[in-house]
PDB file of C-alpha atoms in Angstrom:
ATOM      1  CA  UNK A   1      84.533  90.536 115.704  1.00 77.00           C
ATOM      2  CA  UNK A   2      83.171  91.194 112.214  1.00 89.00           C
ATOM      3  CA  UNK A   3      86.421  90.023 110.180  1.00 94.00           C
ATOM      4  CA  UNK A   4      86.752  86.716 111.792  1.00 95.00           C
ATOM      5  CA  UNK A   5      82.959  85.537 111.484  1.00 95.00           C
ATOM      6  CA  UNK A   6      82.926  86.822 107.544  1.00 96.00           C
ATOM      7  CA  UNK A   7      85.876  83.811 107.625  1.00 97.00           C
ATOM      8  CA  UNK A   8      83.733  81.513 109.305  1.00 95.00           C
ATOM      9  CA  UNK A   9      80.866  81.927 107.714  1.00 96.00           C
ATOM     10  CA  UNK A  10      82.478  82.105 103.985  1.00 96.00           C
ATOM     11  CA  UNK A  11      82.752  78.626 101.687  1.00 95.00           C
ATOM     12  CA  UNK A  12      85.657  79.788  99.939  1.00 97.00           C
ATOM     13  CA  UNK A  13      88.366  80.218 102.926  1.00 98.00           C
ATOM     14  CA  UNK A  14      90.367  77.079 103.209  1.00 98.00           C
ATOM     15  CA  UNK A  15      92.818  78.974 106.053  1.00 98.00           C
ATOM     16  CA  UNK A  16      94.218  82.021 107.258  1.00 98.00           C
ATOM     17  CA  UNK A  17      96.697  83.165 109.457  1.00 98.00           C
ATOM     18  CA  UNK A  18      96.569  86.634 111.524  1.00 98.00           C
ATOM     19  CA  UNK A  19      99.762  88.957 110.815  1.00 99.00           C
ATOM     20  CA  UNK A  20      99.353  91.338 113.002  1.00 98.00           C
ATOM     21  CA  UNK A  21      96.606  92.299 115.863  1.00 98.00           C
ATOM     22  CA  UNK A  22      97.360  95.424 118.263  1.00 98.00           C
ATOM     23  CA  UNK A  23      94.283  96.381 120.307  1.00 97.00           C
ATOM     24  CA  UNK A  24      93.578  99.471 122.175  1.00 95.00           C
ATOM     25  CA  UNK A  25      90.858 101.254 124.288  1.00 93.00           C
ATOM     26  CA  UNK A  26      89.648 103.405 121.067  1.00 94.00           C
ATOM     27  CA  UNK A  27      90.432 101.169 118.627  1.00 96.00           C
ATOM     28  CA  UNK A  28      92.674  97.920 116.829  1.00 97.00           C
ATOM     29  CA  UNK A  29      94.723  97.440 113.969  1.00 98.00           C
ATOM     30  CA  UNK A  30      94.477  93.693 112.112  1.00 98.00           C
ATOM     31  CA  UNK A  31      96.281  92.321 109.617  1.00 99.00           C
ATOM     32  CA  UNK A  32      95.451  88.521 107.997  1.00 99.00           C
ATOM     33  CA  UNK A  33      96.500  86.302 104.969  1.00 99.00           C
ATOM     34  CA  UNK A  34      93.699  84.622 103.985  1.00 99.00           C
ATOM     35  CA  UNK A  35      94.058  81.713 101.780  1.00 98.00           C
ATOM     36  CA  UNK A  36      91.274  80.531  99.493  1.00 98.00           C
ATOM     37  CA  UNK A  37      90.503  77.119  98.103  1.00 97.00           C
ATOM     38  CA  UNK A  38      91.818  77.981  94.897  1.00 96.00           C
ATOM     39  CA  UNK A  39      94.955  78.722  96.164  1.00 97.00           C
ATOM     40  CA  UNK A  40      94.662  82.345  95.695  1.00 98.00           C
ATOM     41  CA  UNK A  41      95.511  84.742  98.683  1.00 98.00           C
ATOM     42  CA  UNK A  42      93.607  87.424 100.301  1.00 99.00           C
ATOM     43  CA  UNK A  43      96.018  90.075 102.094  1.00 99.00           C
ATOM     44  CA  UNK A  44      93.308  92.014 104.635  1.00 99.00           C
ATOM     45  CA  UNK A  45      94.539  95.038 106.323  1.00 98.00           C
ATOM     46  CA  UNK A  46      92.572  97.614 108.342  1.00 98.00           C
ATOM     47  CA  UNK A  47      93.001  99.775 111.117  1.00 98.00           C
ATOM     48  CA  UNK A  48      89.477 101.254 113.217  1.00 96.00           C
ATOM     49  CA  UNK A  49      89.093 103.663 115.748  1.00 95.00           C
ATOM     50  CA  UNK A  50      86.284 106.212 116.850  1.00 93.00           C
ATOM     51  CA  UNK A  51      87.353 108.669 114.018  1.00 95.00           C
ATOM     52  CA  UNK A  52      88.493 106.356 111.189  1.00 95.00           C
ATOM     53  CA  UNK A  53      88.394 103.362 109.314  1.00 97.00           C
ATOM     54  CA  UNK A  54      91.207 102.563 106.511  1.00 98.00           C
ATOM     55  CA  UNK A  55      91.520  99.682 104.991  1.00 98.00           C
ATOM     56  CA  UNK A  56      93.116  96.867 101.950  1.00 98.00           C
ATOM     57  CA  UNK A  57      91.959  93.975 100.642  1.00 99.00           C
ATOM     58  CA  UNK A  58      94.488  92.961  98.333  1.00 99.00           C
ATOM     59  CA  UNK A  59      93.804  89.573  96.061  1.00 98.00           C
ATOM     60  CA  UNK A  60      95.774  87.724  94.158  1.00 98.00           C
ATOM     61  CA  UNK A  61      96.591  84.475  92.281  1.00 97.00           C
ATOM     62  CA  UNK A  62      98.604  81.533  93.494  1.00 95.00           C
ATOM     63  CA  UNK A  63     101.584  83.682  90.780  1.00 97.00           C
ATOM     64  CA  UNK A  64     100.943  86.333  93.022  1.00 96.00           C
ATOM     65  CA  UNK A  65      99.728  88.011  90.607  1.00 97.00           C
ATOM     66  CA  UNK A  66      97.413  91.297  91.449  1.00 97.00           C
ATOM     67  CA  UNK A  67      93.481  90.370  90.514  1.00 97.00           C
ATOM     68  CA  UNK A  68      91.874  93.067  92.697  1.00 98.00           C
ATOM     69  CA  UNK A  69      93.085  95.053  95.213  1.00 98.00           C
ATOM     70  CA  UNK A  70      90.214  97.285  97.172  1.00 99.00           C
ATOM     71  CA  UNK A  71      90.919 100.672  99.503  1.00 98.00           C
ATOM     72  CA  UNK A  72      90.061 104.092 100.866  1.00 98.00           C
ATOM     73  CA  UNK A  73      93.029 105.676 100.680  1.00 96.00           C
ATOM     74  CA  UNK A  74      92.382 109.094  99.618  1.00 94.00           C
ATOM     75  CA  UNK A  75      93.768 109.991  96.099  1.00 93.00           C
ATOM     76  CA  UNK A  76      91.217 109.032  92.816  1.00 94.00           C
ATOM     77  CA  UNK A  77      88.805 112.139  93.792  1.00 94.00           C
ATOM     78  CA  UNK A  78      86.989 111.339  90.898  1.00 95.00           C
ATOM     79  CA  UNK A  79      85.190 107.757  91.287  1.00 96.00           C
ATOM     80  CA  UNK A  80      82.179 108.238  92.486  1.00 97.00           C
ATOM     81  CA  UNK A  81      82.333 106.127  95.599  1.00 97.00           C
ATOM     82  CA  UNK A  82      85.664 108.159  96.431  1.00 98.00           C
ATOM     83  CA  UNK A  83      87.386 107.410  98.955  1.00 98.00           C
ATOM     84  CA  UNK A  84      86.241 104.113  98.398  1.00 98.00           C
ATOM     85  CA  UNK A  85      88.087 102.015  94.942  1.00 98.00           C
ATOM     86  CA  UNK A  86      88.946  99.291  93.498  1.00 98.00           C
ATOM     87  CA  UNK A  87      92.323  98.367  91.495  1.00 97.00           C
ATOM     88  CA  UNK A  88      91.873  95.488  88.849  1.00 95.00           C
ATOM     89  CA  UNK A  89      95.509  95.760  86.707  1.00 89.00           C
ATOM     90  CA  UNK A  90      95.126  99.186  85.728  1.00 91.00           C
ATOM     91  CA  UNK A  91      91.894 100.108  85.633  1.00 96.00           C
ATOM     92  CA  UNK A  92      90.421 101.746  88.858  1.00 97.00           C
ATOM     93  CA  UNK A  93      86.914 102.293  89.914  1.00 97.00           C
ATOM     94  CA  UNK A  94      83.646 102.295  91.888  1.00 97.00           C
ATOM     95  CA  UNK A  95      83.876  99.648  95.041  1.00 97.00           C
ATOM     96  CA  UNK A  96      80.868  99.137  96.805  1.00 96.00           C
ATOM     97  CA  UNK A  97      82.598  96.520  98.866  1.00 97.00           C
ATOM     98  CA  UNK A  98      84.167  98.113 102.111  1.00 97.00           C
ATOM     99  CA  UNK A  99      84.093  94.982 104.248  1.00 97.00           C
ATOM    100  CA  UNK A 100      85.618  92.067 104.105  1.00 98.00           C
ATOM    101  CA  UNK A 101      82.312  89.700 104.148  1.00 97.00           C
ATOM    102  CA  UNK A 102      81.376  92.076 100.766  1.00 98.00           C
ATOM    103  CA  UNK A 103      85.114  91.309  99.543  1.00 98.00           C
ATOM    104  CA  UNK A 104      84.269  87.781 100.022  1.00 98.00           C
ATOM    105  CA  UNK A 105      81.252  87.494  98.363  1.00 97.00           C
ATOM    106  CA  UNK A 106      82.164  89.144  95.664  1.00 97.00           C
ATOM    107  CA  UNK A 107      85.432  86.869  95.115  1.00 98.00           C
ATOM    108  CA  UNK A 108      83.029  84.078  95.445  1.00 96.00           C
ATOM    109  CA  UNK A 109      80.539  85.150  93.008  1.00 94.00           C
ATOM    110  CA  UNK A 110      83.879  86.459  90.361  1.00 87.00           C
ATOM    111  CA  UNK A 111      84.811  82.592  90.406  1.00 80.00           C
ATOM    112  CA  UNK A 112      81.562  81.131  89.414  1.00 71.00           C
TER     113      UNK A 112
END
């Protein structure tokens, strides 16, 4: 599965921990907390069948404090990458990260 080798192939997971996991013929639901070697934490949901895809990746400090939090829900018709955004405090905008090995590299390269 996609999810699990983005963890095993990133250097910045130190653990994670799967949530939730319901499988069925069409499709699967997974939910992780991921966390990262600098203690911050990585909430991944996302749900996937043959019509749809919906997902979070929700990342915070170690104060649990919101740094980014990506999605396709559908509301902020207006960003250009709609459904797909971003949330950083306030602000939202263009994500061109859908996955979570995109998520990860981008976390990776935010902390350089």
């Amino acid at each position: 599965m996609e999810i699990f080798n983005s963890l095993k192939q990133s250097s910045i997971v130190q653990k994670f921990e799967v949530l939730d996991y319901k499988r069925w013929r069409s499709g699967r639901y997974i939910s992780l907390k991921i966390m990262l070697k600098d203690k911050s934490l990585l909430f991944v949901r996302e749900y996937l069948d043959e019509n749809e895809r919906t997902y979070s990746f929700h990342w915070q400090d170690k104060n649990d404090k919101l740094i980014v939090r990506w999605d396709n829900a559908r509301h902020h018709k207006d960003i250009r990458t709609y459904p797909h955004h971003k949330h950083s405090g306030k602000t939202v905008t263009e994500s061109f990260e859908i996955s979570l090995g995109e998520v990860l590299a981008y976390i990776e390269e935010y902390a350089k």
